[in-house]
XYZ file of C-alpha atoms in Angstrom:
216
model
C -4.343 104.767 49.360
C -5.185 108.424 48.734
C -4.017 109.865 52.063
C -0.588 110.422 53.562
C 0.365 111.593 57.028
C 4.051 112.447 57.357
C 5.909 113.319 60.545
C 9.640 113.957 60.511
C 12.566 115.254 62.519
C 15.976 116.131 61.156
C 19.075 117.988 62.273
C 20.866 119.924 59.585
C 23.763 122.343 59.356
C 24.378 125.519 57.378
C 28.070 126.182 57.036
C 29.448 129.595 56.072
C 30.436 130.033 52.450
C 34.043 130.543 51.383
C 33.275 134.239 50.905
C 31.782 134.557 54.397
C 34.457 132.596 56.285
C 37.426 134.465 54.853
C 39.334 137.736 55.096
C 38.026 138.852 51.715
C 36.990 142.464 51.119
C 34.631 142.872 48.175
C 33.371 146.259 47.007
C 29.922 146.507 45.400
C 29.822 149.595 43.140
C 26.016 149.390 42.807
C 25.258 149.771 46.531
C 28.567 151.500 47.320
C 29.132 149.031 50.161
C 32.101 146.921 51.184
C 31.619 143.261 52.169
C 34.186 142.014 54.687
C 34.519 138.314 55.508
C 34.628 136.883 59.025
C 36.953 133.940 59.759
C 35.456 133.554 63.267
C 32.043 132.415 62.023
C 30.540 129.262 63.525
C 28.336 126.942 61.451
C 24.619 127.005 62.141
C 22.787 123.909 63.394
C 19.053 123.546 62.834
C 16.570 121.159 64.458
C 13.622 120.625 62.094
C 10.204 119.283 63.133
C 7.617 118.762 60.371
C 4.109 117.312 60.057
C 2.183 117.108 56.773
C -1.200 115.684 55.760
C -1.821 114.992 52.062
C -5.063 114.061 50.298
C -4.847 112.931 46.660
C -7.426 113.040 43.894
C -7.343 111.990 40.245
C -4.804 113.215 37.690
C -2.269 114.605 40.204
C -4.905 116.577 42.114
C -4.105 117.084 45.776
C -4.658 119.165 48.883
C -2.090 119.296 51.688
C -1.635 120.972 55.068
C 1.749 121.312 56.770
C 3.181 122.717 59.975
C 6.830 123.083 60.919
C 9.140 124.307 63.652
C 12.830 125.064 63.167
C 15.285 125.851 65.943
C 18.505 127.609 64.887
C 21.736 127.645 66.861
C 24.087 130.447 65.757
C 22.367 131.458 62.489
C 24.647 133.440 60.176
C 23.291 136.922 59.456
C 24.515 139.910 57.470
C 25.023 143.054 59.538
C 26.706 146.468 59.442
C 29.805 147.563 61.277
C 28.689 149.956 64.010
C 31.383 152.512 63.162
C 31.110 152.084 59.369
C 27.533 151.660 58.069
C 28.744 151.237 54.489
C 30.597 148.043 55.447
C 28.847 144.679 55.836
C 29.985 141.482 57.513
C 28.413 138.094 58.372
C 28.104 137.238 62.080
C 26.464 134.786 64.484
C 24.066 137.144 66.248
C 21.949 134.861 68.470
C 19.658 131.830 68.493
C 16.415 131.784 66.519
C 13.229 129.842 65.913
C 10.825 129.657 62.977
C 7.210 128.449 63.180
C 5.043 128.105 60.111
C 2.018 126.593 58.405
C 1.635 125.797 54.719
C -1.305 125.094 52.421
C -0.957 123.432 49.007
C -3.731 122.830 46.481
C -3.798 121.420 42.931
C -7.019 120.748 41.029
C -8.330 120.502 37.471
C -11.185 122.828 36.516
C -12.930 119.948 34.765
C -15.549 119.911 37.518
C -16.865 123.185 36.060
C -16.910 122.009 32.453
C -15.416 119.084 30.505
C -13.758 121.636 28.234
C -11.682 122.879 31.172
C -10.300 119.463 32.136
C -6.788 120.325 30.939
C -6.750 123.616 32.846
C -5.424 123.267 36.395
C -5.135 125.675 39.287
C -2.390 125.397 41.888
C -1.862 127.375 45.072
C 0.949 127.211 47.616
C 0.799 129.599 50.567
C 2.799 129.803 53.803
C 2.537 131.905 56.934
C 5.750 132.044 58.970
C 6.674 133.613 62.280
C 10.376 133.961 63.064
C 12.232 135.475 65.986
C 15.836 135.720 67.065
C 16.946 136.289 70.660
C 19.642 138.947 70.425
C 23.002 138.766 72.153
C 23.534 141.363 74.873
C 25.755 143.667 72.792
C 23.220 143.983 69.960
C 20.350 144.492 72.422
C 22.285 147.148 74.358
C 23.144 149.033 71.146
C 19.488 149.110 70.156
C 18.450 150.297 73.629
C 21.035 153.107 73.619
C 19.821 154.269 70.190
C 16.106 154.054 71.049
C 13.876 157.120 70.728
C 12.270 158.663 73.785
C 9.470 156.372 74.932
C 10.438 153.560 72.557
C 10.668 150.066 74.075
C 13.083 147.506 72.625
C 12.215 143.805 72.652
C 15.015 141.259 73.102
C 13.637 139.413 70.075
C 13.520 140.516 66.452
C 12.901 139.002 63.018
C 15.334 136.442 61.613
C 17.307 137.902 58.727
C 16.201 136.537 55.356
C 12.932 135.006 56.571
C 9.753 136.270 54.929
C 6.576 136.303 57.085
C 4.460 134.943 54.229
C 4.808 133.417 50.774
C 2.138 133.016 48.095
C 2.567 131.145 44.816
C -0.434 130.611 42.537
C -0.865 129.549 38.953
C -3.151 128.449 36.135
C -1.676 125.733 33.884
C -2.985 124.403 30.577
C -1.361 121.283 29.090
C -2.496 119.620 25.851
C -0.070 116.821 24.976
C -1.879 116.009 21.708
C -0.982 119.337 20.101
C 2.142 119.975 22.206
C 0.786 123.084 23.934
C 1.826 124.141 27.430
C 0.892 127.529 28.838
C 0.464 129.097 32.249
C -0.123 132.250 34.254
C 1.829 132.463 37.525
C 1.737 134.872 40.463
C 4.070 135.034 43.468
C 4.771 137.418 46.328
C 6.614 137.319 49.633
C 6.268 139.568 52.665
C 8.512 142.303 54.032
C 11.855 140.632 54.825
C 14.773 141.711 57.004
C 17.704 141.911 54.582
C 20.521 143.471 56.650
C 20.593 143.650 60.463
C 21.107 147.169 61.810
C 23.324 148.299 64.678
C 20.839 150.461 66.566
C 22.170 153.765 65.263
C 22.053 152.349 61.729
C 18.537 150.987 61.100
C 17.588 147.545 59.815
C 17.229 147.188 56.039
C 14.121 145.428 54.734
C 13.106 144.138 51.316
C 9.539 145.238 50.606
C 6.929 142.905 49.048
C 7.166 142.564 45.269
C 4.241 141.197 43.256
C 5.308 139.146 40.242
C 2.983 137.981 37.430
C 4.407 135.846 34.622
C 2.942 134.246 31.516
C 4.542 131.320 29.674
C 3.708 129.733 26.329
C 5.422 126.690 24.821
């Protein structure tokens, strides 16, 4: 009654947005870049395999372990034009896979003291490994732009996929006096934001630590 084991498979699709699958040209004055749509985009198809074990305690307490594999056909990624690095366009750049594990934990601190029963800690953390097998033209461009002695792998990170995610929080909820408050922390790892062309390097979003306090 207090344990769940879930195993699932699903096949999903990610279709291009109207902006992506169009001939639109949109200028961003902040980055000084031009987005150009691509009417030749194919939708992405994803095979999802998931397994999750859950163990429940009292008062919504739980601990859970998950593992997942995702196989992408034709993922849509944002990349530069080789001849115009200030112009961006979405393209299907290869097939990709994502493997990951996740840990989730929720527990009241009442086991320390009865006065802390309404204070709960929650943690959700994921470690993810992604790779995309490049098409020949992208691989060849990277090889031709390589430095002396640099070796180029045919696989690279999947655009938009962070290698790790951490969300943690302390929550206090007292329904009798109508008080809800919490302290929350989250961070994600270095993430490929825009795929480079070889001559133009990849663009990454660096980790950003966020700490927030709420009081209601």
